N, CA, C and O of each residue as an XYZ file, in Angstrom:
716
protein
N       0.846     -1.181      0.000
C       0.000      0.000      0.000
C       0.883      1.233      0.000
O       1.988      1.187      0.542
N       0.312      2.642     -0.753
C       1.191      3.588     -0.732
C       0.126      4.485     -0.313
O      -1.088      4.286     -0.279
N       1.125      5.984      0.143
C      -0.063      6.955      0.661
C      -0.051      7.863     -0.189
O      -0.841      8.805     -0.254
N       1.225      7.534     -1.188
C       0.864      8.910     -2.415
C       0.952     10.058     -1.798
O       0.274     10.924     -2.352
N       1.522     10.412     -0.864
C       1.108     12.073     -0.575
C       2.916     12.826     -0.369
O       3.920     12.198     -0.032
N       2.828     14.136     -0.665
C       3.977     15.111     -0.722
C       3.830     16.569     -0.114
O       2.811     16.790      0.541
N       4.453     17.244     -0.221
C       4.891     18.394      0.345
C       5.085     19.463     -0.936
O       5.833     19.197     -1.876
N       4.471     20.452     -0.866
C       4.213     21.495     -2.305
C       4.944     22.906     -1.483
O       4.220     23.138     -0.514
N       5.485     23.374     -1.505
C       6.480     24.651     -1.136
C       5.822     25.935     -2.552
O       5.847     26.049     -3.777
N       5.332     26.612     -1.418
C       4.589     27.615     -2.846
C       5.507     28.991     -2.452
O       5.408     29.132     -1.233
N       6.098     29.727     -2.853
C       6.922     30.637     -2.654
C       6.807     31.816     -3.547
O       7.098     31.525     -4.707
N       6.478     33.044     -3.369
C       6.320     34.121     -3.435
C       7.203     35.749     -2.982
O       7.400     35.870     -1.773
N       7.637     36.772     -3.769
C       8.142     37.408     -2.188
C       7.664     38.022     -1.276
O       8.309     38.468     -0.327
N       5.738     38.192     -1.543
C       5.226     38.571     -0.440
C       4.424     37.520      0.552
O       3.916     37.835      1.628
N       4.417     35.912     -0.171
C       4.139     35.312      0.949
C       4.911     33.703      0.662
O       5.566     33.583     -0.374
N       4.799     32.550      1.587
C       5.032     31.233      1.705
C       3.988     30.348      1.877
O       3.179     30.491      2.793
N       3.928     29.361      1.003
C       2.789     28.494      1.631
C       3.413     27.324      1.588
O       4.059     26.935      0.615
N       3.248     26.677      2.678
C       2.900     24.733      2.759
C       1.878     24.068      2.763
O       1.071     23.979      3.688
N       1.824     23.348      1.317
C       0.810     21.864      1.665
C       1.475     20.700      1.816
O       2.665     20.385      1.782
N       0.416     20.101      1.996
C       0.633     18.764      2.044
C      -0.290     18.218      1.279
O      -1.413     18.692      1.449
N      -0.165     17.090      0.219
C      -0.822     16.800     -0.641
C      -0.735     15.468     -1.181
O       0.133     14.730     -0.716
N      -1.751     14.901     -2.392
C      -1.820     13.437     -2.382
C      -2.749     13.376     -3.672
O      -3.179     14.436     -4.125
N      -3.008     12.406     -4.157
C      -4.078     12.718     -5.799
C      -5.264     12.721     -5.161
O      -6.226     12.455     -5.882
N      -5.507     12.963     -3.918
C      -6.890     13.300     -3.854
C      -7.008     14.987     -3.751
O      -8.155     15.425     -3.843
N      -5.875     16.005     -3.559
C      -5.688     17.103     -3.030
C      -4.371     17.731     -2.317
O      -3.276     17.228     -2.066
N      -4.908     19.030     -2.089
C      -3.986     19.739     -0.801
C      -4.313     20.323     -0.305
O      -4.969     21.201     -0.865
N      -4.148     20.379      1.327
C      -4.355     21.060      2.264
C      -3.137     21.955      3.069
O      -2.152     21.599      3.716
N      -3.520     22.873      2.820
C      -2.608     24.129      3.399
C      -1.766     23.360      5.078
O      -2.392     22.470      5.653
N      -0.766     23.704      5.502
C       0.159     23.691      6.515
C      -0.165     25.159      7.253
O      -0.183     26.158      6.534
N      -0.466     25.314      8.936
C      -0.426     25.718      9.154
C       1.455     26.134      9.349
O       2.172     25.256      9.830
N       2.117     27.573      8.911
C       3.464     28.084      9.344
C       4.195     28.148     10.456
O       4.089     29.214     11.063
N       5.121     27.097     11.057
C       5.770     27.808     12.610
C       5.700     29.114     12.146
O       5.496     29.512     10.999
N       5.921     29.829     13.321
C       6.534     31.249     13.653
C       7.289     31.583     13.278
O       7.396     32.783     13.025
N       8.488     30.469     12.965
C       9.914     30.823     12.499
C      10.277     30.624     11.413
O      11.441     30.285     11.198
N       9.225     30.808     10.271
C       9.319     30.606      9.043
C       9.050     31.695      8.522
O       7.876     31.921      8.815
N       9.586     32.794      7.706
C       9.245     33.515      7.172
C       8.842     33.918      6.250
O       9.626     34.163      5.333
N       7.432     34.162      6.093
C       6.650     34.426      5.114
C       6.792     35.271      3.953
O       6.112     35.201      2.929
N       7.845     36.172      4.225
C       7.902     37.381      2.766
C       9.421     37.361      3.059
O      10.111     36.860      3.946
N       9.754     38.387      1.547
C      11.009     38.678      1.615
C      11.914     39.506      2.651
O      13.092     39.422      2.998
N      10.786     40.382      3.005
C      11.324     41.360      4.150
C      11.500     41.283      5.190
O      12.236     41.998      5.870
N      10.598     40.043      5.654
C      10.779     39.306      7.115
C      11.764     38.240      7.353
O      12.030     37.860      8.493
N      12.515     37.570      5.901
C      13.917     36.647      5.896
C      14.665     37.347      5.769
O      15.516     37.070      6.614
N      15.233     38.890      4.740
C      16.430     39.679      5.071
C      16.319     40.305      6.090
O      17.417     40.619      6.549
N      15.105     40.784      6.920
C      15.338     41.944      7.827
C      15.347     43.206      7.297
O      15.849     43.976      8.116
N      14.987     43.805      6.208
C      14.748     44.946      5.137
C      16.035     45.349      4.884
O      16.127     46.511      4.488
N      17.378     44.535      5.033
C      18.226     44.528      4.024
C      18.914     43.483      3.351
O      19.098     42.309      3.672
N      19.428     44.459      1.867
C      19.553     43.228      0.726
C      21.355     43.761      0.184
O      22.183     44.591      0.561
N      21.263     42.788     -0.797
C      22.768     43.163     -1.378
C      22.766     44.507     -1.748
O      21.730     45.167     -1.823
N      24.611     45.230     -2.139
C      24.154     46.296     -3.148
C      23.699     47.820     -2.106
O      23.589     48.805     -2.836
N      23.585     47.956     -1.455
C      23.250     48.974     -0.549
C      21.891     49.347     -0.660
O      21.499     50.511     -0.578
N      20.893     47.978     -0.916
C      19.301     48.019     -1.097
C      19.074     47.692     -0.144
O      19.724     46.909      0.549
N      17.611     48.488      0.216
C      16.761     47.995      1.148
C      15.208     48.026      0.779
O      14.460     48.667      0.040
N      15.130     46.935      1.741
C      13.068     46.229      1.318
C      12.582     46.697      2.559
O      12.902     46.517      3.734
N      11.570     47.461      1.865
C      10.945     47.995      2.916
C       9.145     47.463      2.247
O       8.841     47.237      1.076
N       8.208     47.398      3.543
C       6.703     47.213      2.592
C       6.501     48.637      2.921
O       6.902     49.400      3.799
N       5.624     48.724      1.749
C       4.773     49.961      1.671
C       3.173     49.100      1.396
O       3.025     48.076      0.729
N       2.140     49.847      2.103
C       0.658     49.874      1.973
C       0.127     48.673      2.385
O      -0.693     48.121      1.652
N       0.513     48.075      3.632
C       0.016     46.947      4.332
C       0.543     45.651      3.846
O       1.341     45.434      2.934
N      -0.087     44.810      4.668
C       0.130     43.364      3.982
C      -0.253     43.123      3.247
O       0.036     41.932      3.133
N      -1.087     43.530      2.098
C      -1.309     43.018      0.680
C      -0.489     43.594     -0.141
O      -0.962     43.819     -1.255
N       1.344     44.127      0.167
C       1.810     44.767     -0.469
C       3.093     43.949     -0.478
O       3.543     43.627      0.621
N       3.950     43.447     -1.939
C       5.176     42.972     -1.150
C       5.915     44.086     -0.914
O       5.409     45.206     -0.850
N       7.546     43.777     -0.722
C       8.242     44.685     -0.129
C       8.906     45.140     -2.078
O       8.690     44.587     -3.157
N       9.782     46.448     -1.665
C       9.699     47.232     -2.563
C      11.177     47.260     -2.519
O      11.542     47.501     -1.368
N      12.076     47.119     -3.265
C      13.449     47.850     -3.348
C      13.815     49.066     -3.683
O      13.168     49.533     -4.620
N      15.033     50.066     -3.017
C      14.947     50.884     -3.185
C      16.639     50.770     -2.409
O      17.161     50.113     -1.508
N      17.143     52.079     -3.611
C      18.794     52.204     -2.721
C      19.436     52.682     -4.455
O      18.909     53.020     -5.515
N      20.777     52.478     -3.980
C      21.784     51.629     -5.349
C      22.381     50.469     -5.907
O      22.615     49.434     -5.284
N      22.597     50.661     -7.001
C      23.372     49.472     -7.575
C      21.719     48.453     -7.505
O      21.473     47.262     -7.318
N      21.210     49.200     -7.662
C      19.900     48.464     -8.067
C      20.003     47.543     -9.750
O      19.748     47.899    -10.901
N      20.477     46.316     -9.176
C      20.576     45.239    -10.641
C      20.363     44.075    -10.143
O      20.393     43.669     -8.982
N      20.035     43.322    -11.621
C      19.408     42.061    -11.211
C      20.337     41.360    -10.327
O      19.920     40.781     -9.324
N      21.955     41.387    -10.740
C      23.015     40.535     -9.562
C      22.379     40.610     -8.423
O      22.241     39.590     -7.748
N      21.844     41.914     -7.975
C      21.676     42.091     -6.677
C      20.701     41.431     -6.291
O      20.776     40.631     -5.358
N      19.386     41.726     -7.111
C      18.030     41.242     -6.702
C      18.524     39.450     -6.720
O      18.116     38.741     -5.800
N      19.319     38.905     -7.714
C      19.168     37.377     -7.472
C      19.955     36.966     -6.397
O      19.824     35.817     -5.975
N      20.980     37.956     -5.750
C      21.637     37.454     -4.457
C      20.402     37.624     -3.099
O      20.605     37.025     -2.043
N      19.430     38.300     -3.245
C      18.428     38.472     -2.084
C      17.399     37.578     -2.413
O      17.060     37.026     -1.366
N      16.825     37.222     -3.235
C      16.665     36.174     -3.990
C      16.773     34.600     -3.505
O      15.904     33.791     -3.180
N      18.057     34.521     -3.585
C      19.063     33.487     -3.549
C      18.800     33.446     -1.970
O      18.393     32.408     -1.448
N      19.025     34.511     -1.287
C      19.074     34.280      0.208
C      17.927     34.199      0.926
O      17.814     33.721      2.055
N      16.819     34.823      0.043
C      15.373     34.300      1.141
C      15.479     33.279      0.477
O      16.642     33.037      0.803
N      15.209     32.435     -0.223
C      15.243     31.215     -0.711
C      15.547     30.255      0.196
O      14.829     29.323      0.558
N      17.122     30.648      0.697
C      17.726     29.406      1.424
C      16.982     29.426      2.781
O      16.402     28.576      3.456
N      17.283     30.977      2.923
C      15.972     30.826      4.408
C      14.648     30.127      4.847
O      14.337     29.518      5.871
N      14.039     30.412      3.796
C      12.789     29.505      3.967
C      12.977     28.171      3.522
O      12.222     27.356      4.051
N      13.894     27.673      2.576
C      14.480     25.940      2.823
C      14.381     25.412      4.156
O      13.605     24.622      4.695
N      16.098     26.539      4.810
C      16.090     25.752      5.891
C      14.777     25.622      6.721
O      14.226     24.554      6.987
N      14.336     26.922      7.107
C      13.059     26.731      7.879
C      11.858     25.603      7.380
O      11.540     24.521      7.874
N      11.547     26.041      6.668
C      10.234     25.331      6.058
C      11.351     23.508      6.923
O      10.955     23.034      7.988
N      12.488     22.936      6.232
C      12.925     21.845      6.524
C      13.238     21.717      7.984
O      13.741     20.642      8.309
N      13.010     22.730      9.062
C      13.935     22.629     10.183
C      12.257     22.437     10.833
O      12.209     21.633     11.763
N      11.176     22.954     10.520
C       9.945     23.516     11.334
C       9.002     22.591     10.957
O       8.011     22.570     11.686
N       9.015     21.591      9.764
C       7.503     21.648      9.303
C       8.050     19.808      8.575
O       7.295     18.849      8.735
N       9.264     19.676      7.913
C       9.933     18.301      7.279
C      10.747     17.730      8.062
O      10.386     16.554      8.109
N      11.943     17.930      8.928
C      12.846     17.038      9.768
C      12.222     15.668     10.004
O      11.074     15.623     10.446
N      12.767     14.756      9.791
C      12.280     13.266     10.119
C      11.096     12.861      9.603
O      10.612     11.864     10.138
N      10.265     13.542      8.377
C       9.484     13.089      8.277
C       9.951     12.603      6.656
O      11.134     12.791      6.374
N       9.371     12.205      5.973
C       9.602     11.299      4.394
C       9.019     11.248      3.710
O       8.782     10.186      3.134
N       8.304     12.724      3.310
C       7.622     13.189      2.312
C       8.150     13.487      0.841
O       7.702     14.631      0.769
N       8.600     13.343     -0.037
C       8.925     14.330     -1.411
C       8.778     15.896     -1.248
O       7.647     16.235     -0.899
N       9.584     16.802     -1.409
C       8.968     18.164     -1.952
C       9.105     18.614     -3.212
O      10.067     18.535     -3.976
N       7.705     19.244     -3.391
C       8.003     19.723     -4.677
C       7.867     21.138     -4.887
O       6.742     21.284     -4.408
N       8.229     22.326     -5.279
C       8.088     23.645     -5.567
C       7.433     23.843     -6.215
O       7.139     23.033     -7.095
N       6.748     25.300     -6.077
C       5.931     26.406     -6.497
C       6.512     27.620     -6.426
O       6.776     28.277     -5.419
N       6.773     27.988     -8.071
C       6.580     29.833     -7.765
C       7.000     30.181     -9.483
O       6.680     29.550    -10.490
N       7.788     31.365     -9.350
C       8.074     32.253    -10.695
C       8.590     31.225    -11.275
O       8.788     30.171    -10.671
N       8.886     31.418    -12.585
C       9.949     30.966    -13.697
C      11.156     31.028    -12.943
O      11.669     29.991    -12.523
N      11.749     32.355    -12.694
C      13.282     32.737    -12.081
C      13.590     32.126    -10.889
O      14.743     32.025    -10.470
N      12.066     31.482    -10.005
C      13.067     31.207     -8.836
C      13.109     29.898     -8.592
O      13.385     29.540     -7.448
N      12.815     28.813     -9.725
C      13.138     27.277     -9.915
C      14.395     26.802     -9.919
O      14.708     25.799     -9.277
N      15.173     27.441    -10.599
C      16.796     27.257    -10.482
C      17.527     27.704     -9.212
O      18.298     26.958     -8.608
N      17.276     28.824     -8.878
C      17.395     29.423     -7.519
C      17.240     28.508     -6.452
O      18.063     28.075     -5.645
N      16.153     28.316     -6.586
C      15.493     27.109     -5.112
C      16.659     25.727     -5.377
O      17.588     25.235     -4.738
N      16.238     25.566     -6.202
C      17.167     23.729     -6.478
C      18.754     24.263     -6.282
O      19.558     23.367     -6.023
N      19.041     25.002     -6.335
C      20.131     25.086     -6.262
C      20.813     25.507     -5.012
O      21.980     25.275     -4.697
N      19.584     26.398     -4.105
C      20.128     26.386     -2.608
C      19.603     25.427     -1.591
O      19.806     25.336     -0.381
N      18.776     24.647     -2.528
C      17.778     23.846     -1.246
C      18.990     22.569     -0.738
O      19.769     21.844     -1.356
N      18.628     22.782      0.776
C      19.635     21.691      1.590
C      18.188     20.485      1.739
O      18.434     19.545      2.495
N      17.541     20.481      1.441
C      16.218     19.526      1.691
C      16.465     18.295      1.165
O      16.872     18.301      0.003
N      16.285     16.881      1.882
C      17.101     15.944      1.080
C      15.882     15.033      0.942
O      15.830     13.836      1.225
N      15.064     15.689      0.534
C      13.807     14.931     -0.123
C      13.551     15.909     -0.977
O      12.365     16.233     -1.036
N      14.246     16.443     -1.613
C      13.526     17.882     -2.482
C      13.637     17.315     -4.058
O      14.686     17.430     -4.693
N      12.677     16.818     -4.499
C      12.479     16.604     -6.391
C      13.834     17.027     -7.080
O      14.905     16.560     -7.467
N      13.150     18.152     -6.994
C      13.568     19.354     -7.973
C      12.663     19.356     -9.572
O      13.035     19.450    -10.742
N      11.301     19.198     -8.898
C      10.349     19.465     -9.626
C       9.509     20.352     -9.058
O       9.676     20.692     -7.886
N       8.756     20.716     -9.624
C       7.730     21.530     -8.945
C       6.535     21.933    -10.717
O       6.246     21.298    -11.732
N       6.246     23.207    -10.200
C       5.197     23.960    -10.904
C       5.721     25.031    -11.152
O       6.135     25.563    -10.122
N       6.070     26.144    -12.895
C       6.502     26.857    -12.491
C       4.891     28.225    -13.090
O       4.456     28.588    -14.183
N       4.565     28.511    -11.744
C       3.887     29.115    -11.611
C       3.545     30.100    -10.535
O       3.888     29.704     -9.422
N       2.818     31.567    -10.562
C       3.092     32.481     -9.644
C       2.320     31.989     -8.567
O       1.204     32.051     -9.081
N       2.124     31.507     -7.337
C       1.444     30.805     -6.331
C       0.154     32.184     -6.099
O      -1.050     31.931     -6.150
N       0.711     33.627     -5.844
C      -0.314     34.354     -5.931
C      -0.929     35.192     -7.236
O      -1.454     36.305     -7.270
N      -0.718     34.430     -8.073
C      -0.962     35.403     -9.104
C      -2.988     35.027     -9.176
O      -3.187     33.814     -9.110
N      -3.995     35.669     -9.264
C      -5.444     36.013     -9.314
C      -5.793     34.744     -9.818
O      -6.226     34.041     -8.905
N      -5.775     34.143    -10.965
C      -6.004     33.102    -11.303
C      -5.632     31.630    -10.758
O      -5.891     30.582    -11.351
N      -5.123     31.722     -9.796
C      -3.982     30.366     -9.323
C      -4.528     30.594     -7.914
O      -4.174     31.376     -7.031
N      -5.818     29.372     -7.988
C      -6.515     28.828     -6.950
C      -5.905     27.271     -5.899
O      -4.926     26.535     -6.019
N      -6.516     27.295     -5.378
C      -6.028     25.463     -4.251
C      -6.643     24.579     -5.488
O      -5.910     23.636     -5.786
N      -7.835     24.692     -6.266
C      -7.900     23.431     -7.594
C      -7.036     23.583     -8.606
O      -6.752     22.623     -9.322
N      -6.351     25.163     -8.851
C      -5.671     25.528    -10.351
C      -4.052     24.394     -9.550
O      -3.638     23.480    -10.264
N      -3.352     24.629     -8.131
C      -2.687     24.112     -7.632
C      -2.740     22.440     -7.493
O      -1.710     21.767     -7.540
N      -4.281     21.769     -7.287
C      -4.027     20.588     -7.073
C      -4.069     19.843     -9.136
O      -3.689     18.737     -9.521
N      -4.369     20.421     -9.556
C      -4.589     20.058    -10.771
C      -2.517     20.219    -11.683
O      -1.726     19.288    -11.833
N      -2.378     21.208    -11.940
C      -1.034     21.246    -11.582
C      -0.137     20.231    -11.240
O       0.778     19.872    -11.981
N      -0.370     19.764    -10.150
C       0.246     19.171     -9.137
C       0.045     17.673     -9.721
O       0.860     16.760     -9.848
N      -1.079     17.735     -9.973
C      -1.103     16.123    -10.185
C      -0.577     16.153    -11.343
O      -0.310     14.954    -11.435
N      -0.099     16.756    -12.633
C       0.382     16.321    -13.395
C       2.022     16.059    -13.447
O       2.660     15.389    -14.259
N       2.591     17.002    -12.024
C       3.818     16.630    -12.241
C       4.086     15.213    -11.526
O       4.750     14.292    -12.002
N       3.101     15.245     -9.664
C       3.165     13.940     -9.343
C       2.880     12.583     -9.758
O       3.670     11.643     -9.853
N       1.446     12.622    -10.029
C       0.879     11.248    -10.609
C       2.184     10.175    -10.955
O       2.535      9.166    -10.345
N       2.814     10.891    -12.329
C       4.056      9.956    -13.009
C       5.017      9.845    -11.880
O       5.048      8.656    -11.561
N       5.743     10.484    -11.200
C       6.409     10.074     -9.734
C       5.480      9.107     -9.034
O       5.974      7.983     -8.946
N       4.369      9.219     -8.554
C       3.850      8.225     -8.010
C       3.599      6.787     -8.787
O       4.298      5.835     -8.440
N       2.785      6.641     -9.650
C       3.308      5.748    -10.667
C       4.905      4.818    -10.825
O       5.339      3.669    -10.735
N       5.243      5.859    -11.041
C       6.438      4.892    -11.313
C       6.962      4.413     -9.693
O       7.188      3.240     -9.391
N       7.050      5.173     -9.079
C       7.021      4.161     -7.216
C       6.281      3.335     -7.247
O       6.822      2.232     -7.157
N       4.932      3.305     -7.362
C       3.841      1.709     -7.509
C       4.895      0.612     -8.392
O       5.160     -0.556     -8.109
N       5.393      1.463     -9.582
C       6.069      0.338    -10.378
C       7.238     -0.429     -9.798
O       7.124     -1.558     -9.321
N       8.253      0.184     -9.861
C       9.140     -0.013     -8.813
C       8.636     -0.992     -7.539
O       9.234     -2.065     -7.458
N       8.094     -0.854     -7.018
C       7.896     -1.516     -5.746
C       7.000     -3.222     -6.055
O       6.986     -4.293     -5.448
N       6.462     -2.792     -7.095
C       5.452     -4.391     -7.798
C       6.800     -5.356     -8.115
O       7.096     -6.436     -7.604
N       7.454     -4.633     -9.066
C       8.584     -4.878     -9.211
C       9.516     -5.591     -8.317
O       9.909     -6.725     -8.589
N       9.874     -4.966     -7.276
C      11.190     -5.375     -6.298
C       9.933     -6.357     -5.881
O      10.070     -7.400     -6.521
N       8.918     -6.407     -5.158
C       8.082     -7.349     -5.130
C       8.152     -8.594     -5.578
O       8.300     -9.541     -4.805
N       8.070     -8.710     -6.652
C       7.442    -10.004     -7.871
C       9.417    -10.465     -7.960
O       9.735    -11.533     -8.483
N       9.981     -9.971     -7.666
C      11.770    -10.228     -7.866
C      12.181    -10.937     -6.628
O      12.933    -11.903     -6.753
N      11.642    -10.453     -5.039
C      12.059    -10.902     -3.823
C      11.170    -12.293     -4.050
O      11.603    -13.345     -3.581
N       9.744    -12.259     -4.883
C       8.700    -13.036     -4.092
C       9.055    -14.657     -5.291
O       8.761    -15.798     -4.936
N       9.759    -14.292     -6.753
C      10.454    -15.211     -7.494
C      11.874    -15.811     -6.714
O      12.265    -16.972     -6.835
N      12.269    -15.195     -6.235
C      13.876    -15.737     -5.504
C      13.346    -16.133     -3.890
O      14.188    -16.485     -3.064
N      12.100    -16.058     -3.578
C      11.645    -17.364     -2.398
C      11.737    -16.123     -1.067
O      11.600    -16.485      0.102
N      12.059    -14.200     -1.544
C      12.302    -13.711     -0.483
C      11.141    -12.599     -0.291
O      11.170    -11.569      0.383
N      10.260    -13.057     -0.981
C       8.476    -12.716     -0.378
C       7.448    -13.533     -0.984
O       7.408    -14.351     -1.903
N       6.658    -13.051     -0.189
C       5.377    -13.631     -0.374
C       3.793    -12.940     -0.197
O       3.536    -12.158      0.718
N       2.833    -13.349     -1.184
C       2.342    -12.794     -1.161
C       0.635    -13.495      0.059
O      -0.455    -12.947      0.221
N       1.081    -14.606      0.544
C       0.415    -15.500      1.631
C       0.468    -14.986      2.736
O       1.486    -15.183      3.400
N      -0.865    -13.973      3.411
C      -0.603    -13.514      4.681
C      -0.499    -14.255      5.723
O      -0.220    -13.584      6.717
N      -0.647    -15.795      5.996
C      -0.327    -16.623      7.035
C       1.052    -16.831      6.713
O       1.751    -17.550      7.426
């Protein structure tokens, strides 16, 4: 028997989400405390470059850069560093010891980014590349999504495992007789 279910990392720079999920769905993760939800709350409202993130106009606002040497180097080194932040966290608060798959959510730009700082040692390095808050991108636009990258991962584990199965249970080292 399998439980089919994973871990979806939706990442944004004004917010973070965790599910947990399975081909029937996903259900949101409530956040430790010590996970930080936006960009401005993992640098501390400063970034490379002599920038700083500050929000302007509440929480439905992300944070805003502003300074010099305002260039992309810069933006992908702050980037790069909330990234790892919410790895570790999200892995230190919410995954440690547990043996889920993760898979990512977010921009185009920050798929390479993520895989490349994530210390997560269940991490794909698949995901969705899609804006988690962008108006159109609902919990069905997400589980639908989702199942097309999982399903075939899951699948091929069913296979695999029939497999090592039918191989132990030919060489006399299983069985399929519950007495």
């Amino acid at each position: 028997q399998q439980a089919g279910r994973y871990h979806l990392l939706a990442v944004t720079q004004k917010s973070v989400r965790l599910f947990e999920g399975g081909l029937e769905g996903l259900d949101e993760t409530v956040l430790d405390d010590e996970v930080p939800t936006t960009i401005v709350e993992a640098l501390g409202g400063q970034v490379e470059g002599e920038l700083n993130v500050n929000s302007y106009g509440g929480l439905s606002y992300s944070g805003m850069f502003h300074g010099h040497h305002d260039n992309k180097d810069d933006r992908n080194k702050d980037i790069e560093r909330y990234l790892r932040a919410v790895d570790r966290a999200v892995y230190d608060f919410h995954c440690r010891g547990g043996d889920l798959p993760l898979y990512f959510a977010g921009d185009v730009d920050y798929h390479d980014i993520f895989f490349k700082v994530s210390h997560h040692p269940r991490n794909t390095k698949k995901g969705i590349r899609i804006n988690p808050d962008a108006v159109e991108v609902d919990r069905e636009r997400l589980e639908q999504e989702m199942e097309a990258v999982f399903r075939p991962d899951f699948e091929k584990e069913v296979h695999d495992l029939t497999e090592q199965f039918g191989n132990a249970k030919a060489r006399a080292g299983g069985s399929d007789d519950v007495d």
